[in-house]
Amino acid sequence: MADLPIAAVTRVAKNAGAERVGADASEILVQKTEEFLGELVREAVKLANHAGRKTLKEEDIEMAAEKFA
């Protein structure tokens, strides 16, 4: 079961320019988005741990995102 709501991901796709999003496309968008977020957070956690923190900060997310850009 997905943690992200399908409707929210579909709305993001439409805001990015998609006129219509099929049910199958919405499901795979949710799956791929959750996979990406998982990788992003894992990288950010490494950075926070390296800094001696347990709490993720904006800077951890920003630095981790640079890896995927």
mmCIF file of N, CA, C and O in Angstrom:
data_model
loop_
_atom_site.group_PDB
_atom_site.id
_atom_site.type_symbol
_atom_site.label_atom_id
_atom_site.label_comp_id
_atom_site.label_asym_id
_atom_site.label_seq_id
_atom_site.Cartn_x
_atom_site.Cartn_y
_atom_site.Cartn_z
ATOM 1 N N MET A 1 0.844 -1.179 0.000
ATOM 2 C CA MET A 1 0.000 0.000 0.000
ATOM 3 C C MET A 1 0.892 1.248 0.000
ATOM 4 O O MET A 1 1.851 1.356 0.757
ATOM 5 N N ALA A 2 0.541 2.181 -0.818
ATOM 6 C CA ALA A 2 1.315 3.412 -0.962
ATOM 7 C C ALA A 2 1.046 4.356 0.204
ATOM 8 O O ALA A 2 -0.059 4.407 0.744
ATOM 9 N N ASP A 3 2.087 5.098 0.590
ATOM 10 C CA ASP A 3 1.937 6.092 1.649
ATOM 11 C C ASP A 3 1.463 7.427 1.095
ATOM 12 O O ASP A 3 0.776 8.174 1.773
ATOM 13 N N LEU A 4 1.854 7.730 -0.139
ATOM 14 C CA LEU A 4 1.431 8.991 -0.764
ATOM 15 C C LEU A 4 0.058 8.807 -1.402
ATOM 16 O O LEU A 4 -0.203 7.791 -2.045
ATOM 17 N N PRO A 5 -0.796 9.802 -1.268
ATOM 18 C CA PRO A 5 -2.111 9.714 -1.913
ATOM 19 C C PRO A 5 -1.987 9.866 -3.434
ATOM 20 O O PRO A 5 -1.270 10.757 -3.920
ATOM 21 N N ILE A 6 -2.656 9.012 -4.156
ATOM 22 C CA ILE A 6 -2.611 9.032 -5.618
ATOM 23 C C ILE A 6 -3.112 10.370 -6.150
ATOM 24 O O ILE A 6 -2.535 10.931 -7.081
ATOM 25 N N ALA A 7 -4.155 10.904 -5.545
ATOM 26 C CA ALA A 7 -4.726 12.173 -6.026
ATOM 27 C C ALA A 7 -3.708 13.311 -5.943
ATOM 28 O O ALA A 7 -3.631 14.145 -6.850
ATOM 29 N N ALA A 8 -2.920 13.340 -4.893
ATOM 30 C CA ALA A 8 -1.932 14.408 -4.740
ATOM 31 C C ALA A 8 -0.849 14.301 -5.810
ATOM 32 O O ALA A 8 -0.436 15.307 -6.391
ATOM 33 N N VAL A 9 -0.396 13.090 -6.077
ATOM 34 C CA VAL A 9 0.642 12.888 -7.092
ATOM 35 C C VAL A 9 0.090 13.215 -8.477
ATOM 36 O O VAL A 9 0.770 13.823 -9.306
ATOM 37 N N THR A 10 -1.145 12.849 -8.726
ATOM 38 C CA THR A 10 -1.796 13.171 -9.998
ATOM 39 C C THR A 10 -1.908 14.679 -10.167
ATOM 40 O O THR A 10 -1.661 15.223 -11.242
ATOM 41 N N ARG A 11 -2.239 15.377 -9.088
ATOM 42 C CA ARG A 11 -2.344 16.836 -9.126
ATOM 43 C C ARG A 11 -0.986 17.466 -9.459
ATOM 44 O O ARG A 11 -0.907 18.402 -10.249
ATOM 45 N N VAL A 12 0.084 16.918 -8.892
ATOM 46 C CA VAL A 12 1.426 17.427 -9.191
ATOM 47 C C VAL A 12 1.726 17.224 -10.673
ATOM 48 O O VAL A 12 2.260 18.119 -11.342
ATOM 49 N N ALA A 13 1.379 16.065 -11.215
ATOM 50 C CA ALA A 13 1.610 15.787 -12.639
ATOM 51 C C ALA A 13 0.829 16.776 -13.506
ATOM 52 O O ALA A 13 1.354 17.291 -14.499
ATOM 53 N N LYS A 14 -0.393 17.061 -13.133
ATOM 54 C CA LYS A 14 -1.199 18.009 -13.908
ATOM 55 C C LYS A 14 -0.632 19.423 -13.799
ATOM 56 O O LYS A 14 -0.603 20.164 -14.782
ATOM 57 N N ASN A 15 -0.160 19.791 -12.615
ATOM 58 C CA ASN A 15 0.451 21.113 -12.444
ATOM 59 C C ASN A 15 1.743 21.234 -13.242
ATOM 60 O O ASN A 15 2.161 22.342 -13.582
ATOM 61 N N ALA A 16 2.358 20.098 -13.542
ATOM 62 C CA ALA A 16 3.592 20.092 -14.330
ATOM 63 C C ALA A 16 3.307 20.053 -15.832
ATOM 64 O O ALA A 16 4.240 20.053 -16.635
ATOM 65 N N GLY A 17 2.021 20.020 -16.206
ATOM 66 C CA GLY A 17 1.680 20.121 -17.616
ATOM 67 C C GLY A 17 0.896 18.977 -18.225
ATOM 68 O O GLY A 17 0.471 19.064 -19.369
ATOM 69 N N ALA A 18 0.698 17.886 -17.487
ATOM 70 C CA ALA A 18 -0.073 16.770 -18.027
ATOM 71 C C ALA A 18 -1.554 17.141 -18.062
ATOM 72 O O ALA A 18 -2.102 17.598 -17.062
ATOM 73 N N GLU A 19 -2.183 16.983 -19.232
ATOM 74 C CA GLU A 19 -3.615 17.274 -19.318
ATOM 75 C C GLU A 19 -4.428 16.201 -18.619
ATOM 76 O O GLU A 19 -5.380 16.506 -17.906
ATOM 77 N N ARG A 20 -4.041 14.954 -18.866
ATOM 78 C CA ARG A 20 -4.739 13.823 -18.253
ATOM 79 C C ARG A 20 -3.702 12.825 -17.778
ATOM 80 O O ARG A 20 -2.640 12.683 -18.375
ATOM 81 N N VAL A 21 -4.022 12.128 -16.699
ATOM 82 C CA VAL A 21 -3.120 11.115 -16.149
ATOM 83 C C VAL A 21 -3.947 9.860 -15.916
ATOM 84 O O VAL A 21 -4.915 9.869 -15.158
ATOM 85 N N GLY A 22 -3.554 8.785 -16.582
ATOM 86 C CA GLY A 22 -4.269 7.522 -16.444
ATOM 87 C C GLY A 22 -4.036 6.895 -15.081
ATOM 88 O O GLY A 22 -3.062 7.206 -14.386
ATOM 89 N N ALA A 23 -4.935 5.998 -14.697
ATOM 90 C CA ALA A 23 -4.833 5.333 -13.394
ATOM 91 C C ALA A 23 -3.525 4.564 -13.273
ATOM 92 O O ALA A 23 -2.868 4.603 -12.227
ATOM 93 N N ASP A 24 -3.127 3.890 -14.347
ATOM 94 C CA ASP A 24 -1.877 3.131 -14.299
ATOM 95 C C ASP A 24 -0.676 4.057 -14.170
ATOM 96 O O ASP A 24 0.272 3.773 -13.442
ATOM 97 N N ALA A 25 -0.721 5.192 -14.832
ATOM 98 C CA ALA A 25 0.360 6.175 -14.733
ATOM 99 C C ALA A 25 0.412 6.764 -13.327
ATOM 100 O O ALA A 25 1.504 6.969 -12.776
ATOM 101 N N SER A 26 -0.734 7.024 -12.738
ATOM 102 C CA SER A 26 -0.779 7.570 -11.380
ATOM 103 C C SER A 26 -0.146 6.608 -10.383
ATOM 104 O O SER A 26 0.624 7.008 -9.511
ATOM 105 N N GLU A 27 -0.450 5.333 -10.535
ATOM 106 C CA GLU A 27 0.091 4.321 -9.623
ATOM 107 C C GLU A 27 1.605 4.231 -9.740
ATOM 108 O O GLU A 27 2.310 4.161 -8.724
ATOM 109 N N ILE A 28 2.136 4.235 -10.961
ATOM 110 C CA ILE A 28 3.581 4.135 -11.130
ATOM 111 C C ILE A 28 4.260 5.430 -10.692
ATOM 112 O O ILE A 28 5.375 5.399 -10.158
ATOM 113 N N LEU A 29 3.604 6.572 -10.879
ATOM 114 C CA LEU A 29 4.144 7.840 -10.387
ATOM 115 C C LEU A 29 4.298 7.808 -8.865
ATOM 116 O O LEU A 29 5.318 8.238 -8.324
ATOM 117 N N VAL A 30 3.301 7.288 -8.179
ATOM 118 C CA VAL A 30 3.369 7.174 -6.723
ATOM 119 C C VAL A 30 4.521 6.251 -6.333
ATOM 120 O O VAL A 30 5.337 6.580 -5.463
ATOM 121 N N GLN A 31 4.621 5.106 -6.997
ATOM 122 C CA GLN A 31 5.676 4.143 -6.680
ATOM 123 C C GLN A 31 7.066 4.751 -6.891
ATOM 124 O O GLN A 31 7.928 4.670 -6.016
ATOM 125 N N LYS A 32 7.282 5.380 -8.034
ATOM 126 C CA LYS A 32 8.589 5.960 -8.340
ATOM 127 C C LYS A 32 8.899 7.145 -7.430
ATOM 128 O O LYS A 32 10.049 7.339 -7.023
ATOM 129 N N THR A 33 7.882 7.930 -7.087
ATOM 130 C CA THR A 33 8.078 9.067 -6.191
ATOM 131 C C THR A 33 8.502 8.581 -4.810
ATOM 132 O O THR A 33 9.431 9.131 -4.205
ATOM 133 N N GLU A 34 7.846 7.541 -4.313
ATOM 134 C CA GLU A 34 8.203 7.004 -3.007
ATOM 135 C C GLU A 34 9.611 6.413 -3.025
ATOM 136 O O GLU A 34 10.357 6.562 -2.051
ATOM 137 N N GLU A 35 9.989 5.769 -4.114
ATOM 138 C CA GLU A 35 11.349 5.231 -4.226
ATOM 139 C C GLU A 35 12.371 6.368 -4.201
ATOM 140 O O GLU A 35 13.384 6.287 -3.498
ATOM 141 N N PHE A 36 12.106 7.429 -4.963
ATOM 142 C CA PHE A 36 13.010 8.572 -4.993
ATOM 143 C C PHE A 36 13.119 9.223 -3.618
ATOM 144 O O PHE A 36 14.214 9.530 -3.145
ATOM 145 N N LEU A 37 11.979 9.440 -2.967
ATOM 146 C CA LEU A 37 11.990 10.059 -1.637
ATOM 147 C C LEU A 37 12.764 9.203 -0.639
ATOM 148 O O LEU A 37 13.502 9.731 0.206
ATOM 149 N N GLY A 38 12.609 7.892 -0.745
ATOM 150 C CA GLY A 38 13.347 6.995 0.139
ATOM 151 C C GLY A 38 14.845 7.148 -0.043
ATOM 152 O O GLY A 38 15.598 7.232 0.938
ATOM 153 N N GLU A 39 15.303 7.199 -1.293
ATOM 154 C CA GLU A 39 16.730 7.376 -1.571
ATOM 155 C C GLU A 39 17.217 8.742 -1.093
ATOM 156 O O GLU A 39 18.303 8.860 -0.513
ATOM 157 N N LEU A 40 16.422 9.771 -1.331
ATOM 158 C CA LEU A 40 16.781 11.123 -0.911
ATOM 159 C C LEU A 40 16.922 11.199 0.611
ATOM 160 O O LEU A 40 17.898 11.742 1.132
ATOM 161 N N VAL A 41 15.984 10.627 1.317
ATOM 162 C CA VAL A 41 16.015 10.663 2.778
ATOM 163 C C VAL A 41 17.178 9.834 3.313
ATOM 164 O O VAL A 41 17.865 10.257 4.253
ATOM 165 N N ARG A 42 17.439 8.674 2.726
ATOM 166 C CA ARG A 42 18.581 7.868 3.170
ATOM 167 C C ARG A 42 19.884 8.661 3.056
ATOM 168 O O ARG A 42 20.728 8.635 3.952
ATOM 169 N N GLU A 43 20.047 9.377 1.954
ATOM 170 C CA GLU A 43 21.244 10.195 1.759
ATOM 171 C C GLU A 43 21.280 11.340 2.770
ATOM 172 O O GLU A 43 22.335 11.651 3.336
ATOM 173 N N ALA A 44 20.139 11.965 3.009
ATOM 174 C CA ALA A 44 20.071 13.072 3.976
ATOM 175 C C ALA A 44 20.369 12.572 5.392
ATOM 176 O O ALA A 44 21.024 13.268 6.174
ATOM 177 N N VAL A 45 19.935 11.378 5.726
ATOM 178 C CA VAL A 45 20.203 10.796 7.043
ATOM 179 C C VAL A 45 21.708 10.582 7.213
ATOM 180 O O VAL A 45 22.264 10.856 8.284
ATOM 181 N N LYS A 46 22.368 10.126 6.160
ATOM 182 C CA LYS A 46 23.827 9.959 6.222
ATOM 183 C C LYS A 46 24.498 11.291 6.542
ATOM 184 O O LYS A 46 25.421 11.357 7.362
ATOM 185 N N LEU A 47 24.032 12.345 5.893
ATOM 186 C CA LEU A 47 24.614 13.667 6.119
ATOM 187 C C LEU A 47 24.356 14.158 7.543
ATOM 188 O O LEU A 47 25.251 14.717 8.185
ATOM 189 N N ALA A 48 23.153 13.950 8.039
ATOM 190 C CA ALA A 48 22.824 14.365 9.404
ATOM 191 C C ALA A 48 23.668 13.572 10.409
ATOM 192 O O ALA A 48 24.212 14.146 11.360
ATOM 193 N N ASN A 49 23.803 12.278 10.186
ATOM 194 C CA ASN A 49 24.619 11.452 11.078
ATOM 195 C C ASN A 49 26.068 11.906 11.058
ATOM 196 O O ASN A 49 26.721 11.968 12.104
ATOM 197 N N HIS A 50 26.567 12.233 9.885
ATOM 198 C CA HIS A 50 27.941 12.705 9.757
ATOM 199 C C HIS A 50 28.151 13.996 10.552
ATOM 200 O O HIS A 50 29.233 14.229 11.102
ATOM 201 N N ALA A 51 27.111 14.813 10.613
ATOM 202 C CA ALA A 51 27.175 16.071 11.362
ATOM 203 C C ALA A 51 26.890 15.865 12.846
ATOM 204 O O ALA A 51 26.857 16.824 13.619
ATOM 205 N N GLY A 52 26.660 14.603 13.247
ATOM 206 C CA GLY A 52 26.409 14.299 14.652
ATOM 207 C C GLY A 52 24.996 14.593 15.107
ATOM 208 O O GLY A 52 24.756 14.811 16.291
ATOM 209 N N ARG A 53 24.053 14.613 14.153
ATOM 210 C CA ARG A 53 22.663 14.908 14.483
ATOM 211 C C ARG A 53 21.765 13.735 14.141
ATOM 212 O O ARG A 53 22.072 12.951 13.259
ATOM 213 N N LYS A 54 20.648 13.637 14.854
ATOM 214 C CA LYS A 54 19.603 12.674 14.522
ATOM 215 C C LYS A 54 18.473 13.351 13.752
ATOM 216 O O LYS A 54 17.696 12.689 13.077
ATOM 217 N N THR A 55 18.403 14.668 13.877
ATOM 218 C CA THR A 55 17.334 15.437 13.248
ATOM 219 C C THR A 55 17.752 15.867 11.845
ATOM 220 O O THR A 55 18.818 16.436 11.660
ATOM 221 N N LEU A 56 16.891 15.589 10.869
ATOM 222 C CA LEU A 56 17.133 16.066 9.509
ATOM 223 C C LEU A 56 16.841 17.558 9.456
ATOM 224 O O LEU A 56 15.854 18.027 10.022
ATOM 225 N N LYS A 57 17.700 18.271 8.770
ATOM 226 C CA LYS A 57 17.500 19.704 8.585
ATOM 227 C C LYS A 57 17.392 19.992 7.095
ATOM 228 O O LYS A 57 17.729 19.151 6.256
ATOM 229 N N GLU A 58 16.929 21.187 6.814
ATOM 230 C CA GLU A 58 16.786 21.619 5.426
ATOM 231 C C GLU A 58 18.101 21.430 4.666
ATOM 232 O O GLU A 58 18.108 20.963 3.524
ATOM 233 N N GLU A 59 19.205 21.781 5.293
ATOM 234 C CA GLU A 59 20.505 21.690 4.627
ATOM 235 C C GLU A 59 20.848 20.248 4.247
ATOM 236 O O GLU A 59 21.476 20.006 3.219
ATOM 237 N N ASP A 60 20.409 19.281 5.049
ATOM 238 C CA ASP A 60 20.653 17.866 4.721
ATOM 239 C C ASP A 60 19.902 17.475 3.453
ATOM 240 O O ASP A 60 20.446 16.807 2.581
ATOM 241 N N ILE A 61 18.657 17.907 3.390
ATOM 242 C CA ILE A 61 17.827 17.590 2.223
ATOM 243 C C ILE A 61 18.399 18.273 0.978
ATOM 244 O O ILE A 61 18.514 17.651 -0.090
ATOM 245 N N GLU A 62 18.773 19.545 1.109
ATOM 246 C CA GLU A 62 19.320 20.279 -0.025
ATOM 247 C C GLU A 62 20.604 19.623 -0.532
ATOM 248 O O GLU A 62 20.792 19.453 -1.749
ATOM 249 N N MET A 63 21.497 19.267 0.380
ATOM 250 C CA MET A 63 22.758 18.640 -0.026
ATOM 251 C C MET A 63 22.521 17.271 -0.648
ATOM 252 O O MET A 63 23.165 16.906 -1.629
ATOM 253 N N ALA A 64 21.604 16.515 -0.098
ATOM 254 C CA ALA A 64 21.284 15.201 -0.640
ATOM 255 C C ALA A 64 20.657 15.334 -2.031
ATOM 256 O O ALA A 64 20.968 14.539 -2.931
ATOM 257 N N ALA A 65 19.830 16.347 -2.216
ATOM 258 C CA ALA A 65 19.182 16.558 -3.512
ATOM 259 C C ALA A 65 20.190 16.879 -4.606
ATOM 260 O O ALA A 65 19.984 16.522 -5.774
ATOM 261 N N GLU A 66 21.288 17.537 -4.239
ATOM 262 C CA GLU A 66 22.324 17.860 -5.212
ATOM 263 C C GLU A 66 22.910 16.605 -5.834
ATOM 264 O O GLU A 66 23.313 16.607 -6.995
ATOM 265 N N LYS A 67 22.951 15.538 -5.067
ATOM 266 C CA LYS A 67 23.473 14.269 -5.568
ATOM 267 C C LYS A 67 22.626 13.725 -6.725
ATOM 268 O O LYS A 67 23.118 13.099 -7.626
ATOM 269 N N PHE A 68 21.333 14.004 -6.682
ATOM 270 C CA PHE A 68 20.409 13.454 -7.668
ATOM 271 C C PHE A 68 20.143 14.421 -8.828
ATOM 272 O O PHE A 68 19.448 14.078 -9.777
ATOM 273 N N ALA A 69 20.684 15.639 -8.729
ATOM 274 C CA ALA A 69 20.429 16.646 -9.767
ATOM 275 C C ALA A 69 21.327 16.430 -10.979
ATOM 276 O O ALA A 69 22.322 15.837 -10.992
#
